[in-house]
């Protein structure tokens, strides 16, 4: 059997099953998709986020005159749209709306990465926003800093034993963190590839629908049939069809698959 790419439904399953908190933005910064991990990390429901502008859904805390989360995230997203490159932000304090908080916001710290999603012509069609909640780690650092300031200097003997044990724990944790980060980076890379494939396949489905006057499921099946007949991947069939539609003179683009 000819190789096949993942269908749009397959992509949705992977997107929502991954443990990396991910959000997809249009080029106008409107939220077009949210996975379960992101909704859980931000204490929101997916349905309430879809269709909202990013900074309407996640505004600055009006009680904090020094809040700069919106400004810094906006600048990062702007760099992605302007340069077409991945923008990795420093750890950012960005409180989120939280109903159970007296002031309506909960202080959170995030490690964000913003990546472009490109179409078949290289144009940016969306932005993939990935965050990791580092609030607990940040609070641990503050506790360590406070404890360090209050701690007495140990004797050489106790210092040696404690330091060796703590160093071993640190090395083990650092290795776990590095491994986890690499796993998340690979998941994100796979999802970026899937997003690009989905965008091309969706365009091709639209072309087939318009030309053959059929529904999206029939259009998708037609592309699958062509993939099997030509022994080409589905995304390659879709990409060729999109390029052909942009350059071909008026007339049918696809042969009758029957």
Coordinates of N, CA and C in Angstrom, one line a residue:
X1 N 0.8 -1.2 0.0 CA 0.0 0.0 0.0 C 0.9 1.2 0.0
X2 N 0.5 2.3 -0.7 CA 1.2 3.5 -0.8 C 1.3 4.2 0.6
X3 N 2.4 4.9 0.9 CA 2.5 5.6 2.1 C 1.4 6.7 2.2
X4 N 1.0 7.0 3.4 CA 0.0 8.0 3.6 C 0.4 8.9 4.8
X5 N 0.1 10.2 4.6 CA 0.3 11.1 5.7 C -0.8 11.0 6.7
X6 N -0.6 11.6 7.9 CA -1.7 11.7 8.9 C -2.8 12.5 8.4
X7 N -4.1 12.1 8.6 CA -5.2 12.9 8.3 C -5.4 14.1 9.2
X8 N -6.2 15.1 8.9 CA -6.5 16.1 9.9 C -6.9 15.6 11.2
X9 N -7.7 14.5 11.2 CA -8.2 14.0 12.5 C -7.0 13.4 13.3
X10 N -6.1 12.8 12.6 CA -4.9 12.3 13.3 C -4.1 13.4 13.9
X11 N -3.9 14.5 13.2 CA -3.2 15.6 13.7 C -3.9 16.1 15.0
X12 N -5.2 16.3 15.0 CA -5.9 16.8 16.2 C -5.7 15.9 17.4
X13 N -5.6 14.5 17.1 CA -5.4 13.6 18.2 C -4.0 13.8 18.9
X14 N -3.0 14.0 18.0 CA -1.6 14.2 18.5 C -1.6 15.6 19.2
X15 N -2.1 16.6 18.6 CA -2.1 17.9 19.2 C -2.7 18.0 20.6
X16 N -3.8 17.3 20.8 CA -4.4 17.4 22.1 C -3.9 16.4 23.1
X17 N -3.2 15.4 22.6 CA -2.6 14.3 23.5 C -1.3 14.7 24.1
X18 N -0.5 15.6 23.3 CA 0.8 15.9 23.8 C 0.8 16.6 25.1
X19 N 1.8 16.4 26.0 CA 1.9 17.1 27.3 C 2.5 18.5 27.2
X20 N 3.0 18.9 26.0 CA 3.5 20.2 25.8 C 2.3 21.2 25.7
X21 N 2.2 22.2 26.5 CA 1.1 23.2 26.4 C 1.3 24.0 25.1
X22 N 0.3 23.9 24.2 CA 0.4 24.5 22.9 C -0.8 25.3 22.5
X23 N -0.6 26.4 21.9 CA -1.7 27.3 21.4 C -1.4 27.7 20.0
X24 N -2.3 27.7 19.1 CA -2.1 28.2 17.7 C -2.8 29.5 17.5
X25 N -2.0 30.5 17.0 CA -2.6 31.9 16.8 C -2.6 32.1 15.3
X26 N -3.6 32.9 14.8 CA -3.6 33.4 13.5 C -2.6 34.5 13.4
X27 N -2.3 35.0 12.2 CA -1.4 36.1 12.0 C -1.9 37.4 12.6
X28 N -3.2 37.4 12.9 CA -3.9 38.5 13.6 C -3.9 38.3 15.1
X29 N -3.2 37.3 15.6 CA -3.1 36.9 17.0 C -4.4 36.6 17.6
X30 N -5.3 35.9 16.8 CA -6.5 35.3 17.3 C -6.3 33.9 17.6
X31 N -6.8 33.4 18.7 CA -6.6 32.0 19.1 C -7.4 31.0 18.2
X32 N -6.7 30.2 17.4 CA -7.5 29.3 16.6 C -7.5 27.8 17.1
X33 N -6.6 27.5 17.9 CA -6.6 26.1 18.5 C -5.8 26.1 19.8
X34 N -6.3 25.3 20.7 CA -5.7 25.2 22.1 C -5.7 23.7 22.4
X35 N -4.5 23.2 22.9 CA -4.6 21.8 23.4 C -4.9 21.7 24.8
X36 N -5.2 20.5 25.3 CA -5.6 20.2 26.7 C -4.6 20.7 27.7
X37 N -3.3 20.4 27.3 CA -2.2 20.8 28.3 C -2.2 22.3 28.5
X38 N -2.4 23.1 27.4 CA -2.4 24.6 27.6 C -3.6 25.0 28.4
X39 N -4.7 24.5 28.1 CA -5.9 24.9 28.8 C -5.8 24.5 30.3
X40 N -5.2 23.4 30.6 CA -5.0 23.0 32.0 C -4.0 23.9 32.7
X41 N -2.9 24.2 32.0 CA -1.8 25.1 32.6 C -2.3 26.5 32.9
X42 N -3.3 26.9 32.1 CA -3.8 28.3 32.3 C -5.1 28.4 33.0
X43 N -5.6 27.2 33.5 CA -6.9 27.1 34.3 C -8.0 27.6 33.5
X44 N -8.1 27.3 32.2 CA -9.1 27.8 31.3 C -9.8 26.6 30.6
X45 N -10.9 26.9 30.0 CA -11.6 25.9 29.2 C -11.2 26.2 27.7
X46 N -11.0 25.2 26.9 CA -10.6 25.4 25.5 C -11.6 26.2 24.8
X47 N -12.9 25.9 25.0 CA -14.0 26.6 24.3 C -14.0 28.1 24.6
X48 N -13.7 28.5 25.8 CA -13.7 29.9 26.1 C -12.6 30.7 25.5
X49 N -11.5 30.0 25.1 CA -10.3 30.7 24.5 C -10.4 30.8 23.0
X50 N -11.1 29.8 22.3 CA -11.1 29.8 20.9 C -11.8 31.0 20.3
X51 N -11.2 31.7 19.3 CA -11.8 32.8 18.7 C -11.5 34.2 19.4
X52 N -10.8 34.1 20.6 CA -10.5 35.4 21.3 C -9.1 35.9 20.8
X53 N -8.9 37.2 20.8 CA -7.6 37.7 20.6 C -6.7 37.4 21.8
X54 N -5.5 37.1 21.5 CA -4.6 36.6 22.6 C -4.6 37.5 23.8
X55 N -4.6 38.8 23.6 CA -4.4 39.7 24.7 C -5.8 40.1 25.3
X56 N -6.9 39.7 24.7 CA -8.2 39.8 25.4 C -8.3 38.6 26.3
X57 N -7.8 37.4 25.9 CA -7.9 36.2 26.7 C -6.9 36.3 27.9
X58 N -5.8 36.9 27.6 CA -4.7 36.9 28.6 C -4.2 38.4 28.7
X59 N -4.9 39.3 29.4 CA -4.5 40.6 29.5 C -3.5 40.8 30.7
X60 N -2.8 41.9 30.7 CA -2.0 42.2 31.9 C -2.9 42.4 33.2
X61 N -2.3 42.1 34.3 CA -3.0 42.3 35.6 C -3.2 43.8 35.8
X62 N -4.4 44.3 35.8 CA -4.6 45.8 35.9 C -4.2 46.3 37.3
X63 N -4.0 45.4 38.3 CA -3.6 45.8 39.6 C -2.1 46.0 39.7
X64 N -1.3 45.6 38.7 CA 0.1 45.6 38.7 C 0.6 46.7 37.8
X65 N 1.1 47.8 38.3 CA 1.5 48.9 37.4 C 2.8 48.6 36.7
X66 N 3.5 47.6 37.1 CA 4.8 47.2 36.4 C 4.6 46.0 35.5
X67 N 3.3 45.6 35.3 CA 3.1 44.4 34.4 C 3.6 44.7 33.0
X68 N 4.4 43.7 32.5 CA 4.9 43.9 31.1 C 4.8 42.6 30.3
X69 N 3.9 41.7 30.7 CA 3.7 40.4 30.0 C 3.2 40.6 28.6
X70 N 2.2 41.5 28.5 CA 1.6 41.7 27.1 C 2.6 42.3 26.2
X71 N 3.3 43.3 26.7 CA 4.3 44.0 25.9 C 5.4 43.1 25.4
X72 N 5.9 42.3 26.3 CA 7.0 41.4 25.9 C 6.5 40.3 25.0
X73 N 5.4 39.7 25.2 CA 4.9 38.6 24.4 C 4.5 39.2 23.0
X74 N 3.9 40.4 23.0 CA 3.6 41.0 21.7 C 4.8 41.3 20.9
X75 N 5.9 41.7 21.5 CA 7.1 42.0 20.8 C 7.7 40.7 20.2
X76 N 7.6 39.6 21.0 CA 8.1 38.3 20.5 C 7.3 37.8 19.3
X77 N 6.0 37.9 19.4 CA 5.1 37.5 18.3 C 5.4 38.3 17.1
X78 N 5.6 39.6 17.3 CA 5.9 40.5 16.2 C 7.2 40.1 15.5
X79 N 8.2 39.7 16.3 CA 9.5 39.3 15.7 C 9.3 38.0 14.8
X80 N 8.5 37.1 15.3 CA 8.2 35.9 14.5 C 7.6 36.3 13.2
X81 N 6.6 37.1 13.2 CA 5.9 37.5 12.0 C 6.8 38.3 11.0
X82 N 7.7 39.1 11.6 CA 8.6 39.9 10.8 C 9.8 39.2 10.2
X83 N 10.4 38.3 11.0 CA 11.6 37.6 10.6 C 11.3 36.1 10.1
X84 N 10.2 35.6 10.5 CA 9.9 34.2 10.1 C 10.8 33.2 10.9
X85 N 11.4 33.6 12.0 CA 12.2 32.7 12.8 C 11.5 32.4 14.1
X86 N 12.1 31.4 14.8 CA 11.6 31.0 16.1 C 12.1 32.0 17.2
X87 N 11.3 32.4 18.1 CA 11.7 33.4 19.1 C 11.5 32.8 20.5
X88 N 12.6 32.6 21.2 CA 12.6 32.0 22.5 C 12.7 33.1 23.5
X89 N 11.7 33.2 24.4 CA 11.7 34.3 25.4 C 12.4 33.9 26.7
X90 N 12.8 34.9 27.4 CA 13.3 34.6 28.8 C 12.1 34.3 29.7
X91 N 12.4 33.7 30.8 CA 11.4 33.4 31.8 C 10.6 34.7 32.1
X92 N 9.3 34.7 32.0 CA 8.5 35.9 32.0 C 7.4 35.7 33.1
X93 N 7.3 36.7 34.0 CA 6.2 36.8 34.9 C 5.0 37.3 34.1
X94 N 3.9 36.4 34.1 CA 2.7 36.8 33.3 C 1.5 36.2 34.1
X95 N 0.9 37.0 35.0 CA -0.2 36.6 35.8 C -1.4 36.3 34.8
X96 N -2.2 35.3 35.2 CA -3.3 34.9 34.3 C -4.6 35.1 35.1
X97 N -5.7 35.4 34.4 CA -7.0 35.5 35.0 C -7.3 34.2 35.8
X98 N -7.8 34.4 37.1 CA -8.0 33.3 38.0 C -9.2 33.7 38.9
X99 N -10.3 33.0 38.7 CA -11.5 33.3 39.4 C -11.4 33.2 40.9
X100 N -10.6 32.3 41.4 CA -10.5 32.1 42.9 C -9.6 33.0 43.6
X101 N -8.9 33.9 42.8 CA -8.0 34.8 43.4 C -8.7 36.1 43.9
X102 N -8.4 36.7 45.0 CA -9.1 37.9 45.4 C -9.0 39.0 44.4
X103 N -7.9 39.1 43.7 CA -7.7 40.2 42.7 C -8.1 39.8 41.3
X104 N -8.5 38.5 41.2 CA -8.9 38.0 39.9 C -7.7 37.5 39.0
X105 N -6.5 37.6 39.5 CA -5.3 37.1 38.7 C -4.5 36.2 39.6
X106 N -3.8 35.3 39.0 CA -2.8 34.4 39.7 C -1.5 34.6 39.2
X107 N -0.5 34.9 40.0 CA 0.9 35.1 39.5 C 1.5 33.8 39.0
X108 N 2.0 33.9 37.8 CA 2.6 32.7 37.1 C 3.9 33.2 36.4
X109 N 4.8 32.2 36.3 CA 6.0 32.4 35.6 C 6.1 31.4 34.4
X110 N 6.5 31.8 33.2 CA 6.4 31.0 32.0 C 7.8 31.1 31.3
X111 N 8.0 30.0 30.6 CA 9.2 29.9 29.6 C 8.5 29.7 28.2
X112 N 8.4 30.8 27.5 CA 7.6 30.7 26.2 C 8.6 30.6 25.0
X113 N 8.1 29.9 24.0 CA 8.7 29.8 22.7 C 7.7 30.0 21.6
X114 N 7.9 30.9 20.7 CA 7.0 31.2 19.6 C 7.6 30.8 18.3
X115 N 6.9 30.0 17.5 CA 7.4 29.5 16.2 C 6.4 29.7 15.1
X116 N 7.0 30.1 13.9 CA 6.1 30.3 12.7 C 5.6 29.0 12.1
X117 N 4.4 29.0 11.6 CA 3.9 27.9 10.8 C 3.8 28.4 9.4
X118 N 4.4 27.8 8.4 CA 4.5 28.3 7.0 C 3.6 27.5 6.1
X119 N 3.1 28.2 5.0 CA 2.3 27.5 4.0 C 3.3 27.0 2.9
X120 N 2.7 26.5 1.8 CA 3.5 25.9 0.8 C 4.4 26.9 0.1
X121 N 4.0 28.2 0.1 CA 4.9 29.2 -0.6 C 5.9 29.8 0.4
X122 N 5.9 29.3 1.6 CA 6.8 29.9 2.6 C 6.2 31.0 3.4
X123 N 5.0 31.4 3.1 CA 4.4 32.5 3.9 C 3.9 32.0 5.2
X124 N 4.0 32.9 6.2 CA 3.5 32.5 7.6 C 2.0 32.5 7.6
X125 N 1.5 31.3 8.0 CA 0.0 31.2 8.1 C -0.5 31.2 9.5
X126 N 0.4 30.9 10.5 CA 0.0 30.9 11.9 C 1.2 30.9 12.8
X127 N 1.0 31.0 14.1 CA 2.1 31.0 15.1 C 1.8 29.9 16.1
X128 N 2.8 29.1 16.3 CA 2.7 28.0 17.4 C 3.3 28.6 18.7
X129 N 2.5 28.8 19.7 CA 2.9 29.3 21.0 C 3.0 28.2 22.0
X130 N 4.2 28.0 22.4 CA 4.5 26.9 23.4 C 5.0 27.5 24.7
X131 N 4.4 27.1 25.8 CA 4.8 27.6 27.1 C 5.1 26.5 28.1
X132 N 6.0 26.7 29.0 CA 6.2 25.8 30.1 C 6.0 26.6 31.4
X133 N 5.2 26.0 32.3 CA 4.9 26.7 33.6 C 6.1 26.4 34.5
X134 N 6.9 27.5 34.8 CA 8.0 27.4 35.7 C 7.8 28.1 37.0
X135 N 6.5 28.3 37.3 CA 6.2 29.0 38.6 C 6.8 28.3 39.8
X136 N 6.6 27.0 39.9 CA 7.1 26.2 41.0 C 8.6 26.3 41.1
X137 N 9.3 26.2 40.0 CA 10.8 26.4 40.0 C 11.2 27.7 40.4
X138 N 10.5 28.8 39.9 CA 10.8 30.1 40.3 C 10.6 30.3 41.9
X139 N 9.5 29.8 42.4 CA 9.3 29.9 43.8 C 10.3 29.1 44.6
X140 N 10.8 28.0 44.1 CA 11.9 27.2 44.7 C 13.1 28.1 44.8
X141 N 13.4 28.8 43.7 CA 14.6 29.6 43.7 C 14.5 30.7 44.8
X142 N 13.3 31.3 44.9 CA 13.2 32.3 45.9 C 13.3 31.8 47.3
X143 N 12.8 30.6 47.6 CA 13.0 29.9 48.9 C 14.5 29.6 49.2
X144 N 15.2 29.1 48.1 CA 16.6 28.9 48.3 C 17.4 30.2 48.6
X145 N 17.0 31.2 47.9 CA 17.7 32.5 48.1 C 17.5 33.0 49.5
X146 N 16.2 32.9 50.0 CA 15.9 33.3 51.3 C 16.6 32.5 52.4
X147 N 16.6 31.2 52.2 CA 17.3 30.3 53.1 C 18.8 30.5 53.1
X148 N 19.4 30.8 51.9 CA 20.8 31.0 51.8 C 21.2 32.3 52.6
X149 N 20.4 33.3 52.5 CA 20.7 34.5 53.2 C 20.7 34.4 54.7
X150 N 19.9 33.4 55.2 CA 19.7 33.2 56.6 C 20.6 32.1 57.2
X151 N 21.3 31.4 56.3 CA 22.0 30.2 56.7 C 23.4 30.5 57.3
X152 N 23.8 29.8 58.3 CA 25.2 29.9 58.8 C 26.1 29.2 57.9
X153 N 27.4 29.7 57.9 CA 28.4 29.0 57.1 C 28.8 27.7 57.8
X154 N 28.7 26.5 57.1 CA 29.0 25.3 57.7 C 30.5 25.1 57.9
X155 N 30.8 24.1 58.8 CA 32.2 23.7 59.0 C 32.7 23.0 57.8
X156 N 34.0 22.9 57.6 CA 34.5 22.1 56.4 C 33.9 20.7 56.3
X157 N 33.8 20.0 57.4 CA 33.3 18.6 57.4 C 31.9 18.5 56.9
X158 N 31.0 19.3 57.6 CA 29.6 19.2 57.2 C 29.4 19.8 55.8
X159 N 30.2 20.8 55.5 CA 30.0 21.4 54.2 C 30.3 20.4 53.1
X160 N 31.4 19.6 53.3 CA 31.8 18.6 52.3 C 30.7 17.6 52.0
X161 N 30.1 17.0 53.1 CA 29.1 16.0 53.0 C 27.9 16.5 52.3
X162 N 27.4 17.7 52.8 CA 26.1 18.2 52.3 C 26.3 18.6 50.9
X163 N 27.5 19.3 50.6 CA 27.7 19.8 49.2 C 27.7 18.6 48.2
X164 N 28.4 17.5 48.6 CA 28.4 16.4 47.7 C 27.1 15.8 47.4
X165 N 26.3 15.7 48.5 CA 24.9 15.1 48.3 C 24.1 16.1 47.4
X166 N 24.1 17.4 47.7 CA 23.3 18.3 46.9 C 23.8 18.4 45.5
X167 N 25.1 18.3 45.3 CA 25.6 18.4 43.9 C 25.1 17.2 43.1
X168 N 25.1 16.0 43.7 CA 24.7 14.8 43.0 C 23.2 14.9 42.7
X169 N 22.4 15.5 43.6 CA 21.0 15.7 43.3 C 20.8 16.7 42.2
X170 N 21.6 17.7 42.2 CA 21.5 18.7 41.2 C 21.8 18.2 39.8
X171 N 22.9 17.3 39.7 CA 23.3 16.7 38.4 C 22.2 15.8 37.9
X172 N 21.6 15.0 38.8 CA 20.5 14.1 38.4 C 19.3 14.9 37.9
X173 N 18.9 16.0 38.6 CA 17.8 16.8 38.2 C 18.1 17.5 36.9
X174 N 19.3 18.0 36.7 CA 19.7 18.7 35.5 C 19.6 17.7 34.3
X175 N 20.0 16.5 34.5 CA 19.9 15.5 33.4 C 18.4 15.2 33.0
X176 N 17.6 15.1 34.1 CA 16.2 14.9 33.8 C 15.5 16.1 33.1
X177 N 15.9 17.3 33.5 CA 15.4 18.5 32.8 C 15.8 18.5 31.4
X178 N 17.1 18.2 31.1 CA 17.6 18.2 29.7 C 16.9 17.2 28.9
X179 N 16.7 16.0 29.4 CA 16.0 15.0 28.6 C 14.6 15.4 28.4
X180 N 13.9 15.9 29.4 CA 12.5 16.4 29.2 C 12.4 17.5 28.1
X181 N 13.4 18.4 28.2 CA 13.3 19.5 27.2 C 13.5 19.0 25.8
X182 N 14.4 18.0 25.6 CA 14.7 17.5 24.3 C 13.4 16.7 23.8
X183 N 12.8 16.0 24.7 CA 11.5 15.3 24.3 C 10.5 16.3 23.8
X184 N 10.3 17.4 24.6 CA 9.3 18.5 24.2 C 9.7 19.1 22.9
X185 N 11.0 19.4 22.7 CA 11.4 20.0 21.5 C 11.1 19.1 20.3
X186 N 11.3 17.8 20.4 CA 11.0 16.9 19.3 C 9.5 16.9 19.1
X187 N 8.7 16.9 20.2 CA 7.2 16.9 20.0 C 6.8 18.1 19.3
X188 N 7.4 19.3 19.6 CA 7.0 20.5 19.0 C 7.4 20.5 17.5
X189 N 8.6 20.0 17.2 CA 9.0 19.9 15.8 C 8.1 19.0 15.0
X190 N 7.7 17.9 15.6 CA 6.7 17.0 14.9 C 5.4 17.7 14.6
X191 N 4.9 18.5 15.6 CA 3.7 19.2 15.5 C 3.8 20.3 14.5
X192 N 4.9 21.0 14.4 CA 5.1 22.0 13.4 C 5.0 21.4 12.0
X193 N 5.7 20.2 11.8 CA 5.6 19.6 10.5 C 4.2 19.2 10.2
X194 N 3.5 18.7 11.2 CA 2.1 18.3 11.0 C 1.2 19.5 10.7
X195 N 1.5 20.6 11.3 CA 0.7 21.9 11.1 C 0.9 22.3 9.6
X196 N 2.2 22.3 9.1 CA 2.4 22.6 7.8 C 1.7 21.7 6.8
X197 N 1.8 20.4 7.1 CA 1.1 19.4 6.2 C -0.4 19.7 6.2
X198 N -1.0 19.9 7.4 CA -2.4 20.1 7.5 C -2.8 21.3 6.7
X199 N -2.0 22.4 6.8 CA -2.4 23.6 6.0 C -2.4 23.4 4.5
X200 N -1.5 22.6 4.0 CA -1.4 22.3 2.6 C -2.6 21.4 2.2
X201 N -2.8 20.4 3.0 CA -3.9 19.5 2.7 C -5.2 20.2 2.8
X202 N -5.4 21.1 3.8 CA -6.7 21.8 3.8 C -6.9 22.7 2.6
X203 N -5.8 23.3 2.1 CA -6.0 24.1 0.9 C -6.3 23.2 -0.3
X204 N -5.7 22.0 -0.4 CA -6.0 21.1 -1.5 C -7.4 20.6 -1.4
X205 N -7.9 20.3 -0.2 CA -9.3 19.9 -0.1 C -10.3 21.0 -0.5
X206 N -9.9 22.2 -0.2 CA -10.8 23.3 -0.7 C -10.8 23.5 -2.2
X207 N -9.7 23.3 -2.8 CA -9.6 23.3 -4.3 C -10.5 22.2 -4.9
X208 N -10.3 21.0 -4.3 CA -11.1 19.9 -4.9 C -12.6 20.1 -4.6
X209 N -13.0 20.6 -3.5 CA -14.4 20.9 -3.2 C -15.0 21.9 -4.2
X210 N -14.2 22.9 -4.5 CA -14.7 24.0 -5.4 C -14.8 23.4 -6.8
X211 N -13.9 22.6 -7.2 CA -13.9 22.1 -8.6 C -14.9 21.0 -8.8
X212 N -14.9 20.1 -7.8 CA -15.8 18.9 -8.0 C -17.1 19.0 -7.3
X213 N -17.3 20.2 -6.6 CA -18.6 20.4 -5.9 C -19.0 19.2 -5.0
X214 N -18.0 18.9 -4.1 CA -18.3 17.8 -3.2 C -17.9 18.3 -1.8
X215 N -18.2 17.4 -0.8 CA -18.0 17.7 0.6 C -16.5 17.5 0.9
X216 N -16.1 18.0 2.1 CA -14.7 17.8 2.5 C -14.2 16.4 2.6
X217 N -15.1 15.5 3.1 CA -14.7 14.1 3.3 C -14.5 13.4 1.9
X218 N -15.3 13.7 0.9 CA -15.2 13.2 -0.4 C -13.9 13.8 -1.0
X219 N -13.6 15.0 -0.8 CA -12.5 15.7 -1.4 C -11.2 15.0 -0.8
X220 N -11.2 14.8 0.5 CA -10.0 14.2 1.2 C -9.8 12.8 0.6
X221 N -10.9 12.0 0.4 CA -10.8 10.6 -0.1 C -10.3 10.6 -1.5
X222 N -10.6 11.6 -2.3 CA -10.1 11.7 -3.6 C -8.6 11.9 -3.6
X223 N -8.1 12.7 -2.7 CA -6.7 12.9 -2.6 C -6.0 11.6 -2.1
X224 N -6.6 10.9 -1.2 CA -6.1 9.6 -0.8 C -6.0 8.6 -1.9
X225 N -7.0 8.6 -2.8 CA -7.0 7.7 -4.0 C -5.8 8.1 -4.9
X226 N -5.6 9.4 -5.1 CA -4.5 9.8 -5.9 C -3.2 9.4 -5.3
X227 N -3.1 9.5 -4.0 CA -1.8 9.1 -3.3 C -1.6 7.7 -3.5
X228 N -2.6 6.8 -3.5 CA -2.4 5.4 -3.6 C -2.1 5.1 -5.1
X229 N -2.7 5.8 -6.0 CA -2.4 5.5 -7.5 C -1.0 5.9 -7.9
X230 N -0.5 7.0 -7.3 CA 0.8 7.6 -7.7 C 1.9 7.1 -6.8
X231 N 1.6 6.5 -5.7 CA 2.6 6.1 -4.7 C 3.4 7.3 -4.2
X232 N 2.7 8.4 -4.0 CA 3.2 9.7 -3.5 C 2.5 9.9 -2.1
X233 N 3.3 10.6 -1.3 CA 2.7 11.0 0.0 C 1.5 12.0 -0.2
X234 N 0.6 11.9 0.7 CA -0.6 12.8 0.6 C -0.2 14.3 0.6
X235 N 0.7 14.6 1.5 CA 1.1 16.1 1.6 C 1.7 16.5 0.3
X236 N 2.5 15.6 -0.4 CA 3.1 16.0 -1.7 C 2.1 16.1 -2.8
X237 N 1.1 15.2 -2.8 CA -0.1 15.4 -3.7 C -0.7 16.7 -3.5
X238 N -1.0 17.1 -2.2 CA -1.7 18.3 -1.9 C -0.9 19.5 -2.3
X239 N 0.4 19.5 -2.0 CA 1.3 20.6 -2.4 C 1.4 20.8 -3.9
X240 N 1.5 19.7 -4.6 CA 1.5 19.9 -6.1 C 0.2 20.5 -6.6
X241 N -0.9 20.0 -6.0 CA -2.2 20.6 -6.4 C -2.4 22.1 -6.1
X242 N -1.9 22.5 -5.0 CA -1.9 23.9 -4.6 C -1.1 24.7 -5.6
X243 N 0.1 24.2 -5.9 CA 1.0 25.0 -6.8 C 0.4 25.0 -8.2
X244 N -0.2 23.9 -8.6 CA -0.9 23.8 -9.9 C -2.0 24.8 -10.0
X245 N -2.8 24.9 -8.9 CA -3.9 25.8 -8.9 C -3.5 27.3 -9.1
X246 N -2.3 27.6 -8.6 CA -1.8 28.9 -8.6 C -1.3 29.3 -10.0
X247 N -0.9 28.3 -10.8 CA -0.2 28.6 -12.0 C -1.0 28.2 -13.3
X248 N -1.9 27.2 -13.1 CA -2.6 26.6 -14.3 C -3.6 27.5 -14.8
X249 N -3.9 27.4 -16.2 CA -5.0 28.2 -16.8 C -6.3 27.6 -16.3
X250 N -7.4 28.3 -16.6 CA -8.7 27.8 -16.2 C -9.0 26.4 -16.7
X251 N -9.6 25.6 -16.0 CA -9.9 24.2 -16.4 C -9.7 23.3 -15.3
X252 N -10.1 22.0 -15.5 CA -10.0 21.0 -14.4 C -8.5 20.8 -14.1
X253 N -8.3 20.6 -12.8 CA -6.9 20.4 -12.3 C -6.6 18.9 -12.1
X254 N -7.7 18.1 -11.7 CA -7.5 16.7 -11.4 C -8.1 15.8 -12.4
X255 N -7.5 14.7 -12.7 CA -8.2 13.7 -13.5 C -9.3 13.1 -12.7
X256 N -10.3 12.5 -13.4 CA -11.4 11.8 -12.8 C -10.8 10.6 -12.1
X257 N -10.9 10.5 -10.7 CA -10.3 9.4 -10.0 C -11.0 8.0 -10.2
X258 N -12.2 8.0 -10.8 CA -12.9 6.8 -10.9 C -12.4 5.9 -12.0

